[in-house]
């Protein structure tokens, strides 16, 4: 066969792969073909979603598993040898590798991004492909790794034998951290958006450092007991009996089997067992309120070689925090901080302590890659929130307390003043939304404080009395002072547990709660901290395909989502912390009275004013979506589809010309789907009886649509089938009926000839023979399609 007639895959098999094998690359271990990089962005409109096409490299070359060093993009032989280079460079940058190749089977174009030579790109013969040792030597020079350091970098990552391996950005985070440790860096910061697998990434880092014996004794710090337990049972489980937790009490996690968690702390003697190698620590338990209860001091200052701090924005960034106390004590260890939300204020800085992040993977990038769930925002504004409310002179609240004569606004509601009708309206809108989508979608309602969370729970119960009567756990308050609610937290985050469905909270669930199936986040609290806002949004960003969780909705009653417009929302952290003797050591986010910042119920309660019989009405309600640039836009499904189609087809004539010329109409539909368009979503809004052709013409070019049945009837009226024999005519008439019922896709698939009513006309081979063969059958189908879309 002529080389020009070979497909891209054939070129890979016959020319590119043999060239690499000849150069010494192991096809089983080092060569990965059609390597998936991304999942494909999820596009949301209405209550439906679709996925864009994922990114996939033709080849990724690994020096060892987990250590990518080169990317190859292949083209068929009708392309020039270097036509795949720009794509290869894009993928190479994603994978943090310096070597990129393009090939069409005649040779290679080699792009060397190490800067070692002034000739960045050059052409190579097929026989001149570089050997693994050659590229690895150049890679180490590029990274600045000496021989001893490269030995640590090549330590194997953990492989469970079931095919799970780190995603590309996790590989980047793991390898960048290992390289930093190898070079002697002792303070390291990783920034990874919530839901991108920080814990799994931390495990692989610790595993490789522990296995290499570079770091023999390791402390993993978190601030929630549930996080420690989840980590030990899930990602850190391979450490087995060398791992223990340092908390006053141990807990048993109930999964498929009960797994007792080792404890390094003896309750009776109050002593720590120092014979373990991996310690899981709750920083509150390690520090204690009194000097005599500081458990961490039972270890010598040089005991740990490595300390990993999960969610390091919460405590370790502050000079006088409990975590910094621990880090300062174990100052000889390597400190690795991990966070989704680096904290940078005048008083608190992650960067000041850890240094610039060695790697950042943002929420925006996670959504773009399709690993994180995008969101739509429902903004609801009440009249009393926008214009405020002023009591009549001498007015008293429902308990007889005099109300100060001033204008109350959104900042006051549910903190200083409670308008009971407002609470009821919020509960009604939440319940209305769930009734229109799914009443069993997991929902978190963030309230101003504990009292507000209790009141919102009651309002939601009354709005959903039927489901509460079925099971009172349908709605639960989960706050720090509510033991019954906290006991249900594990059930809420477990996808397999139906209840609780709706939870009201204040601070307790803002961070560290892995709610994989949470589909609705309600904001009825003012949020002034960008860190807290990111953490709250992070409760919904996980995708769980098994439970049809691809996106989530934010229902905002307090204008909190205006923070999306803040340039700090998803940008790189900028250090503004400048410590000096003149700085007052006052935390910038001091909790307000009645809410101690940890939602434990401590502190003096505010004296609130409660007013009833004050009417509240909705003055504005709009739905916004996240666009490709990370901006919230107000756009309907029809508007989104129109704009997307017109990027490819400037006019109706352009589209009609392409449609008529296409041998397979489904090829055009596939192209649109790869751009994230799902015409079924459009059909939900326009009408289910229209075919994809009419939906496109109507939505994008304002043409009056015809239903599929109308188009089929027009063809029948023209007596188009007269030129065919009886059996061929019956086949085309049946195809026309199928089009009227289900659309164009089935028309172009010969497999349809196997089902009713075609099976009554003969076997697929017999039917196709009636047309004179497959080529004539396909031509007849194409002519039928042209008749369908002919102007009446």
PDB file of C-alpha atoms in Angstrom, residues 190-293:
ATOM      1  CA  UNK A 190       1.917  23.079  46.516  1.00  0.00           C
ATOM      2  CA  UNK A 191      -1.270  24.837  45.395  1.00  0.00           C
ATOM      3  CA  UNK A 192      -3.951  22.493  44.050  1.00  0.00           C
ATOM      4  CA  UNK A 193      -7.635  23.284  43.704  1.00  0.00           C
ATOM      5  CA  UNK A 194     -10.124  21.471  45.901  1.00  0.00           C
ATOM      6  CA  UNK A 195     -11.134  18.177  44.316  1.00  0.00           C
ATOM      7  CA  UNK A 196      -7.925  17.648  42.340  1.00  0.00           C
ATOM      8  CA  UNK A 197      -6.538  14.957  44.643  1.00  0.00           C
ATOM      9  CA  UNK A 198      -4.205  16.744  47.070  1.00  0.00           C
ATOM     10  CA  UNK A 199      -4.276  13.804  49.485  1.00  0.00           C
ATOM     11  CA  UNK A 200      -3.427  11.249  46.790  1.00  0.00           C
ATOM     12  CA  UNK A 201      -0.652  13.554  45.580  1.00  0.00           C
ATOM     13  CA  UNK A 202       0.673  13.879  49.141  1.00  0.00           C
ATOM     14  CA  UNK A 203       0.629  10.086  49.504  1.00  0.00           C
ATOM     15  CA  UNK A 204       2.705   9.557  46.362  1.00  0.00           C
ATOM     16  CA  UNK A 205       5.220  12.198  47.503  1.00  0.00           C
ATOM     17  CA  UNK A 206       5.541  10.608  50.935  1.00  0.00           C
ATOM     18  CA  UNK A 207       5.682   7.087  49.491  1.00  0.00           C
ATOM     19  CA  UNK A 208       8.591   7.874  47.169  1.00  0.00           C
ATOM     20  CA  UNK A 209      10.550   9.769  49.835  1.00  0.00           C
ATOM     21  CA  UNK A 210       9.878   7.047  52.411  1.00  0.00           C
ATOM     22  CA  UNK A 211      10.731   4.162  50.060  1.00  0.00           C
ATOM     23  CA  UNK A 212      13.996   5.836  49.079  1.00  0.00           C
ATOM     24  CA  UNK A 213      14.784   6.213  52.842  1.00  0.00           C
ATOM     25  CA  UNK A 214      15.556   9.847  52.173  1.00  0.00           C
ATOM     26  CA  UNK A 215      12.784  10.607  54.691  1.00  0.00           C
ATOM     27  CA  UNK A 216      12.346   7.843  57.259  1.00  0.00           C
ATOM     28  CA  UNK A 217       9.921   9.351  59.782  1.00  0.00           C
ATOM     29  CA  UNK A 218       7.086  11.485  58.550  1.00  0.00           C
ATOM     30  CA  UNK A 219       4.277  13.520  60.122  1.00  0.00           C
ATOM     31  CA  UNK A 220       1.106  14.350  58.185  1.00  0.00           C
ATOM     32  CA  UNK A 221      -0.883  17.195  59.781  1.00  0.00           C
ATOM     33  CA  UNK A 222      -4.564  18.028  59.274  1.00  0.00           C
ATOM     34  CA  UNK A 223      -7.138  19.949  61.298  1.00  0.00           C
ATOM     35  CA  UNK A 224     -10.158  17.633  61.224  1.00  0.00           C
ATOM     36  CA  UNK A 225     -10.382  14.176  62.746  1.00  0.00           C
ATOM     37  CA  UNK A 226     -12.531  12.993  59.840  1.00  0.00           C
ATOM     38  CA  UNK A 227      -9.790  14.035  57.399  1.00  0.00           C
ATOM     39  CA  UNK A 228      -7.208  11.962  59.260  1.00  0.00           C
ATOM     40  CA  UNK A 229      -9.502   8.928  59.335  1.00  0.00           C
ATOM     41  CA  UNK A 230     -10.468   9.205  55.661  1.00  0.00           C
ATOM     42  CA  UNK A 231      -6.834   9.585  54.656  1.00  0.00           C
ATOM     43  CA  UNK A 232      -5.655   6.547  56.614  1.00  0.00           C
ATOM     44  CA  UNK A 233      -8.426   4.327  55.265  1.00  0.00           C
ATOM     45  CA  UNK A 234      -8.222   5.481  51.657  1.00  0.00           C
ATOM     46  CA  UNK A 235      -5.131   7.023  50.049  1.00  0.00           C
ATOM     47  CA  UNK A 236      -2.633   6.201  52.816  1.00  0.00           C
ATOM     48  CA  UNK A 237      -3.824   2.617  53.354  1.00  0.00           C
ATOM     49  CA  UNK A 238      -0.709   1.064  51.681  1.00  0.00           C
ATOM     50  CA  UNK A 239       1.445   2.254  54.602  1.00  0.00           C
ATOM     51  CA  UNK A 240      -0.350  -0.349  56.729  1.00  0.00           C
ATOM     52  CA  UNK A 241       1.149  -1.107  60.126  1.00  0.00           C
ATOM     53  CA  UNK A 242       3.957   1.446  59.944  1.00  0.00           C
ATOM     54  CA  UNK A 243       1.313   4.203  60.184  1.00  0.00           C
ATOM     55  CA  UNK A 244      -0.547   5.476  63.258  1.00  0.00           C
ATOM     56  CA  UNK A 245      -2.549   8.511  64.312  1.00  0.00           C
ATOM     57  CA  UNK A 246      -1.663  10.767  67.205  1.00  0.00           C
ATOM     58  CA  UNK A 247      -5.033  11.696  68.666  1.00  0.00           C
ATOM     59  CA  UNK A 248      -6.485  11.192  72.136  1.00  0.00           C
ATOM     60  CA  UNK A 249      -9.051   8.726  70.772  1.00  0.00           C
ATOM     61  CA  UNK A 250      -9.046   6.373  67.827  1.00  0.00           C
ATOM     62  CA  UNK A 251     -12.002   5.845  65.588  1.00  0.00           C
ATOM     63  CA  UNK A 252     -13.237   2.974  63.441  1.00  0.00           C
ATOM     64  CA  UNK A 253     -14.252   3.834  59.904  1.00  0.00           C
ATOM     65  CA  UNK A 254     -17.114   1.720  58.600  1.00  0.00           C
ATOM     66  CA  UNK A 255     -16.612   0.934  54.946  1.00  0.00           C
ATOM     67  CA  UNK A 256     -16.925  -2.446  53.268  1.00  0.00           C
ATOM     68  CA  UNK A 257     -15.124  -3.768  56.302  1.00  0.00           C
ATOM     69  CA  UNK A 258     -14.322  -2.255  59.670  1.00  0.00           C
ATOM     70  CA  UNK A 259     -10.754  -1.037  59.698  1.00  0.00           C
ATOM     71  CA  UNK A 260      -9.301  -0.238  63.130  1.00  0.00           C
ATOM     72  CA  UNK A 261      -6.873   2.656  62.943  1.00  0.00           C
ATOM     73  CA  UNK A 262      -3.571   2.338  64.800  1.00  0.00           C
ATOM     74  CA  UNK A 263      -3.090   4.848  67.580  1.00  0.00           C
ATOM     75  CA  UNK A 264       0.328   6.022  68.693  1.00  0.00           C
ATOM     76  CA  UNK A 265      -1.165   7.672  71.785  1.00  0.00           C
ATOM     77  CA  UNK A 266      -1.854   5.715  74.988  1.00  0.00           C
ATOM     78  CA  UNK A 267      -4.870   7.150  76.795  1.00  0.00           C
ATOM     79  CA  UNK A 268      -3.899   5.725  80.179  1.00  0.00           C
ATOM     80  CA  UNK A 269      -0.240   6.691  80.247  1.00  0.00           C
ATOM     81  CA  UNK A 270      -0.669   9.739  77.990  1.00  0.00           C
ATOM     82  CA  UNK A 271       2.492   8.688  76.226  1.00  0.00           C
ATOM     83  CA  UNK A 272       3.266   8.474  72.529  1.00  0.00           C
ATOM     84  CA  UNK A 273       4.634   5.316  70.926  1.00  0.00           C
ATOM     85  CA  UNK A 274       7.647   6.430  68.899  1.00  0.00           C
ATOM     86  CA  UNK A 275       8.154   3.136  67.040  1.00  0.00           C
ATOM     87  CA  UNK A 276       6.001   4.036  63.997  1.00  0.00           C
ATOM     88  CA  UNK A 277       7.339   5.672  60.844  1.00  0.00           C
ATOM     89  CA  UNK A 278       4.279   7.460  59.438  1.00  0.00           C
ATOM     90  CA  UNK A 279       2.298   9.576  61.901  1.00  0.00           C
ATOM     91  CA  UNK A 280      -1.058  11.200  61.215  1.00  0.00           C
ATOM     92  CA  UNK A 281      -1.566  14.180  63.477  1.00  0.00           C
ATOM     93  CA  UNK A 282      -4.432  16.441  64.416  1.00  0.00           C
ATOM     94  CA  UNK A 283      -2.719  19.702  65.214  1.00  0.00           C
ATOM     95  CA  UNK A 284      -5.223  20.603  67.956  1.00  0.00           C
ATOM     96  CA  UNK A 285      -4.450  17.302  69.687  1.00  0.00           C
ATOM     97  CA  UNK A 286      -0.703  17.796  69.352  1.00  0.00           C
ATOM     98  CA  UNK A 287      -0.530  21.321  70.730  1.00  0.00           C
ATOM     99  CA  UNK A 288      -3.092  21.328  73.538  1.00  0.00           C
ATOM    100  CA  UNK A 289      -4.196  24.381  75.527  1.00  0.00           C
ATOM    101  CA  UNK A 290      -1.546  23.930  78.231  1.00  0.00           C
ATOM    102  CA  UNK A 291       2.220  23.461  78.126  1.00  0.00           C
ATOM    103  CA  UNK A 292       1.954  20.063  79.860  1.00  0.00           C
ATOM    104  CA  UNK A 293      -0.461  18.785  77.159  1.00  0.00           C
TER     105      UNK A 293
END
